mmCIF file of C-alpha atoms in Angstrom:
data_model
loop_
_atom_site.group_PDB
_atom_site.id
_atom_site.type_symbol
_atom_site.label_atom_id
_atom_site.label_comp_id
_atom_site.label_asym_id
_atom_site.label_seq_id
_atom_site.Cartn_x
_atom_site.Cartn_y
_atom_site.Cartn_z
ATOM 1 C CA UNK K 1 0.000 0.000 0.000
ATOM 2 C CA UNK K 2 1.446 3.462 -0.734
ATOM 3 C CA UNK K 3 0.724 6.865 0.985
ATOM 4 C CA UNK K 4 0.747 10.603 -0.217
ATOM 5 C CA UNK K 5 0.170 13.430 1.762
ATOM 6 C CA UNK K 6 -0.828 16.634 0.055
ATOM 7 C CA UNK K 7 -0.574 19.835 2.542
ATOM 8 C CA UNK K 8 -1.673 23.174 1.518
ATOM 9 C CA UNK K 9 -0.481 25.930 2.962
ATOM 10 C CA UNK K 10 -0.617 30.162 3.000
ATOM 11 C CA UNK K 11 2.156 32.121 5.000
ATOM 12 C CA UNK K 12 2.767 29.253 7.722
ATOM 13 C CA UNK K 13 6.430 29.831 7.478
ATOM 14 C CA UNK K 14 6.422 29.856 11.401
ATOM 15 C CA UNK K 15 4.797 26.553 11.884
ATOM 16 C CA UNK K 16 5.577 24.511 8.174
ATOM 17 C CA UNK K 17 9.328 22.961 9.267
ATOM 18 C CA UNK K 18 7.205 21.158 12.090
ATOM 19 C CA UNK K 19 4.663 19.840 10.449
ATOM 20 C CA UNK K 20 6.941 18.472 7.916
ATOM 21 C CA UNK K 21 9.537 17.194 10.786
ATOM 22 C CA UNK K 22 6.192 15.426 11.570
ATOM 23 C CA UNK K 23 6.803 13.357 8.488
ATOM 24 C CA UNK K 24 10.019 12.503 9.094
ATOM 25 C CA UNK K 25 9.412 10.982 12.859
ATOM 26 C CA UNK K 26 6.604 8.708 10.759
ATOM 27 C CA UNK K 27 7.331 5.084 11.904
ATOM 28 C CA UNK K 28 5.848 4.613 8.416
ATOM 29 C CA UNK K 29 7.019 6.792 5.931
ATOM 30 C CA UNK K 30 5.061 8.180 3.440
ATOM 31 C CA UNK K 31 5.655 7.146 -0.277
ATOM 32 C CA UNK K 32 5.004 11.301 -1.686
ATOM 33 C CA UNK K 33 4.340 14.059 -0.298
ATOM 34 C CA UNK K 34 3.140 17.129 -2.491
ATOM 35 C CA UNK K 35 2.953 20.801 -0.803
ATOM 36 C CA UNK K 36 0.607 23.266 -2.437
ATOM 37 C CA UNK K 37 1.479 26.564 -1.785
ATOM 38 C CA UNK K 38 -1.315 29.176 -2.178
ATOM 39 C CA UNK K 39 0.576 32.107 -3.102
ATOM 40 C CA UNK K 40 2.606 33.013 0.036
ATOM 41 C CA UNK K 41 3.312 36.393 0.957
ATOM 42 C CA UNK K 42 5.830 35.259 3.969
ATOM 43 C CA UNK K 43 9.377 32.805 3.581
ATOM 44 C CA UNK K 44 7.236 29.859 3.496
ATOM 45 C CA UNK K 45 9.034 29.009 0.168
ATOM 46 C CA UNK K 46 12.498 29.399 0.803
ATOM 47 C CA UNK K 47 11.984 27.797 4.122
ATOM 48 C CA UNK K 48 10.184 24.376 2.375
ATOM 49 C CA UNK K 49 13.080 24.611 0.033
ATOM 50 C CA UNK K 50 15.657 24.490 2.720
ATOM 51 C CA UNK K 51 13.489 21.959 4.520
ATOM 52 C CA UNK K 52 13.712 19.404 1.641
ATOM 53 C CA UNK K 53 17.060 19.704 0.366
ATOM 54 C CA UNK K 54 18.137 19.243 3.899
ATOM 55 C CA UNK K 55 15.951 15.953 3.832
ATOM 56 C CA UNK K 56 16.380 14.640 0.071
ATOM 57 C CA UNK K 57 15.221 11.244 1.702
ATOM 58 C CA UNK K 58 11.817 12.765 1.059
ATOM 59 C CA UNK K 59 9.846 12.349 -2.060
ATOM 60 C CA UNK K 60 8.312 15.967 -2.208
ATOM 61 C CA UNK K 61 6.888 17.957 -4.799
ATOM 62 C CA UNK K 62 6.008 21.612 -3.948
ATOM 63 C CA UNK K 63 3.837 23.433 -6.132
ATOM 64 C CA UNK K 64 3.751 26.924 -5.997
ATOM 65 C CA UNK K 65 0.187 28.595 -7.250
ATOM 66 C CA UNK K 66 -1.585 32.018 -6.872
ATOM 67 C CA UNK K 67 -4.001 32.470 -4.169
ATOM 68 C CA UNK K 68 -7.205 30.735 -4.528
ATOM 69 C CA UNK K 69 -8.280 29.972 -0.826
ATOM 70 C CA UNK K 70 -7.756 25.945 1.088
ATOM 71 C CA UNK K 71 -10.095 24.096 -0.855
ATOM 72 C CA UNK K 72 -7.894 25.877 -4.528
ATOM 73 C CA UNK K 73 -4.864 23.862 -2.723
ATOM 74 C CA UNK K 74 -6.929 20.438 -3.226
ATOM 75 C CA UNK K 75 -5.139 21.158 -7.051
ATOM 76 C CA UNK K 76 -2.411 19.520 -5.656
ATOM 77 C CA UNK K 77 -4.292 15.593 -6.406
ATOM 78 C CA UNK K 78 -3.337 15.977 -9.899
ATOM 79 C CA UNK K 79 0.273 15.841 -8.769
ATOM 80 C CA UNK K 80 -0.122 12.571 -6.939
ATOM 81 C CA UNK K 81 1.664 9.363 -8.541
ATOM 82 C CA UNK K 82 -0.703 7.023 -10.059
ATOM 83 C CA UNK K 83 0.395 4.091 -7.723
ATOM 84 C CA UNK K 84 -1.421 5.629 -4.843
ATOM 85 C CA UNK K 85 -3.575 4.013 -2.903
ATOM 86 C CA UNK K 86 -4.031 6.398 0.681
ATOM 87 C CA UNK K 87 -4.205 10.119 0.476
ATOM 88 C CA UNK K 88 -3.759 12.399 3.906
ATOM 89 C CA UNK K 89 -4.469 15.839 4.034
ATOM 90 C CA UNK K 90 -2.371 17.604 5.943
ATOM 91 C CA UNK K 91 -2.676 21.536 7.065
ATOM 92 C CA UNK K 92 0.683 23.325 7.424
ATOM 93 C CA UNK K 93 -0.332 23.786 10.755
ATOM 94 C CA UNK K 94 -0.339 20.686 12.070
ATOM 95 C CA UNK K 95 1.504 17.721 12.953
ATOM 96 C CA UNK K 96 0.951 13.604 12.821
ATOM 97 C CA UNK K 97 1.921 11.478 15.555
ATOM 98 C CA UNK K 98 4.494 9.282 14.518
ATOM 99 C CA UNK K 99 2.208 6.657 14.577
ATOM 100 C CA UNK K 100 -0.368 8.190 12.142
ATOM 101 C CA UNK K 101 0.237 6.456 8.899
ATOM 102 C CA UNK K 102 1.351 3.021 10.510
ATOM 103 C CA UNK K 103 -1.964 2.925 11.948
ATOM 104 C CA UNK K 104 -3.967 4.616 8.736
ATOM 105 C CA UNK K 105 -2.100 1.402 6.901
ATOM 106 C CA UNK K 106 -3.320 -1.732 9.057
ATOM 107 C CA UNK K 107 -6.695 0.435 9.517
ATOM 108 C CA UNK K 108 -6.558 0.925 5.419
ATOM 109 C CA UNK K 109 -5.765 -3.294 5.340
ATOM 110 C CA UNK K 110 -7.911 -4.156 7.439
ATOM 111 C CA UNK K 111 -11.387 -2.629 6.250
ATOM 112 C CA UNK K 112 -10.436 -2.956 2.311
ATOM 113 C CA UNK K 113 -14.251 -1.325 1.914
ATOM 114 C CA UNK K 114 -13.923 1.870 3.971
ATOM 115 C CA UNK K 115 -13.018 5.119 1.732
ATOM 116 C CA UNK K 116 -12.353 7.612 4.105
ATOM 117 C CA UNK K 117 -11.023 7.748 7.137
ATOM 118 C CA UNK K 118 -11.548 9.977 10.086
ATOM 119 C CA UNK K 119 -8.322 10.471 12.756
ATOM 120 C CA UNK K 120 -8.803 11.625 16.451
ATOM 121 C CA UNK K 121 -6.603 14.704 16.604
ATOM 122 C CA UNK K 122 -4.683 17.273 19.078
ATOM 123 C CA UNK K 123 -6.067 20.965 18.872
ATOM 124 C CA UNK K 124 -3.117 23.041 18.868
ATOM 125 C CA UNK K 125 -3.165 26.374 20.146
ATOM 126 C CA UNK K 126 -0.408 29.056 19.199
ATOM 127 C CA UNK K 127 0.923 29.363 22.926
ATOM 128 C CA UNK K 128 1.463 25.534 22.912
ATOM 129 C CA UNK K 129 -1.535 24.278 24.703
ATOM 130 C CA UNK K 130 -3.237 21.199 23.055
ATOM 131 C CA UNK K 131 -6.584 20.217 23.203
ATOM 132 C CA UNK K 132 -6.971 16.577 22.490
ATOM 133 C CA UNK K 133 -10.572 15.529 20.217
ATOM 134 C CA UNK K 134 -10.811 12.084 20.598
ATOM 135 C CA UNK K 135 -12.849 9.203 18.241
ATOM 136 C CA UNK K 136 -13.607 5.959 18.780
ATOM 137 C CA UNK K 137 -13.161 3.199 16.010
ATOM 138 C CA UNK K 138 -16.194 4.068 13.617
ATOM 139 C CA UNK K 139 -16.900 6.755 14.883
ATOM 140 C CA UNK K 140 -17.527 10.002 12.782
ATOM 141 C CA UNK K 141 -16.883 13.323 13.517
ATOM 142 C CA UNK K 142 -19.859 15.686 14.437
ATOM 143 C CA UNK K 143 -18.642 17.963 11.743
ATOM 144 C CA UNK K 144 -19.188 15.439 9.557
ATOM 145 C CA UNK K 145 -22.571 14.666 10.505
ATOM 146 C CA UNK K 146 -24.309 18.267 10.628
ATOM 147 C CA UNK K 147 -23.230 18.378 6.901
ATOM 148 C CA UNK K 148 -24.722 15.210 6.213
ATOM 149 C CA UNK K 149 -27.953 15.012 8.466
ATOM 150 C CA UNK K 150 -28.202 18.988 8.845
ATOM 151 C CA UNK K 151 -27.599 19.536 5.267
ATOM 152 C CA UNK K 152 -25.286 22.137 6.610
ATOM 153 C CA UNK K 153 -21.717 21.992 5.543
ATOM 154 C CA UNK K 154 -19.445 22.378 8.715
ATOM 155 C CA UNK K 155 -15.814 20.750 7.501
ATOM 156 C CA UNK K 156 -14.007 18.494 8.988
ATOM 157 C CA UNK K 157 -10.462 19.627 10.281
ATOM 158 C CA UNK K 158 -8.048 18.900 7.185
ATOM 159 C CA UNK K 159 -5.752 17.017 8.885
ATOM 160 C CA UNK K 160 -7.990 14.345 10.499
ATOM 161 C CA UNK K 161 -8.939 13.234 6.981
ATOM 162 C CA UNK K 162 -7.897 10.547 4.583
ATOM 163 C CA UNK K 163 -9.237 9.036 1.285
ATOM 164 C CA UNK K 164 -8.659 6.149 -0.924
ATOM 165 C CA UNK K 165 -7.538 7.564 -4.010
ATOM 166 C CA UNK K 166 -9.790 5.671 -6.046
ATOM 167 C CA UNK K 167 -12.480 7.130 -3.814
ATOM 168 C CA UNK K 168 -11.183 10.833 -3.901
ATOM 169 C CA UNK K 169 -10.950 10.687 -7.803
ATOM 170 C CA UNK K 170 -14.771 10.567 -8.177
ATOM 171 C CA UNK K 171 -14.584 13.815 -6.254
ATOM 172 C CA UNK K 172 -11.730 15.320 -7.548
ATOM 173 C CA UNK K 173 -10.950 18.035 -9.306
ATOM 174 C CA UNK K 174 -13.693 19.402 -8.285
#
């Protein structure tokens, strides 16, 4: 099974080398990684640049793109090798735990039906506080459900989402 994790970001130059250390302390490493840069104002760039040739270990693929808004950055799918099977979204802002993708894998394996996945997540808070939002196995996130039962769209944080790819290309592009 291989992984890609596409991360959009916008002038998170103060928080991007983290979330991408993130990827590095993966116990399972992801197969590609593709950053989609939404027209930063800030060093995002150059520091993403530095980040990656420091880590040429990494397969990573930065696209950089005027500014469009989050769900613009979603461009970045096109990128994504055709050997894919897992996509993670992954805000600039945030982190995994290094035991994110190891566990998306046997999770992935295990329920060869499921399409998306939902993660339990730390809220992170720019002083360094966390505030943990924990699921249970099957369980969805309430987000989730007020768009579907409320017919009122209220997103799911980025970061606690995965696809199939087979499932995300009947979505996307959108």
């Amino acid at each position: 099974m291989k992984i890609a994790i596409l991360i959009n970001n916008y002038n998170y130059e103060k928080f991007i080398i983290e979330c991408l250390s993130s990827l590095l302390e993966q116990r399972r490493k992801p197969d590609q990684i593709i950053i989609v840069d939404d027209g930063s104002t800030d060093n995002s760039i150059k520091a993403i640049k530095e980040f990656t040739s420091e880590n040429s270990g990494l397969n990573v693929k930065l696209i950089q793109k005027e500014n469009g808004g989050q769900l613009s950055a979603y461009a970045g799918f096109m990128a994504i090798n055709d050997d894919i099977d897992l996509i993670c979204f992954l805000d600039s802002d945030d982190k995994y735990h290094p035991n994110y993708l190891e566990n998306l894998e046997k999770k992935a394996a295990a329920h060869k039906t499921t399409e998306v996945f939902f993660s339990s997540y730390n809220y992170l808070y720019e002083l360094g506080q966390t505030k943990p939002v924990v699921m249970d196995d099957g369980e969805l996130p309430p987000q989730f459900l007020q768009t579907v039962f409320a017919n009122r769209f209220n997103g799911v944080p980025t970061s606690m989402v995965a696809f199939r790819k087979s499932a995300l290309s009947e979505i996307l592009p959108h």
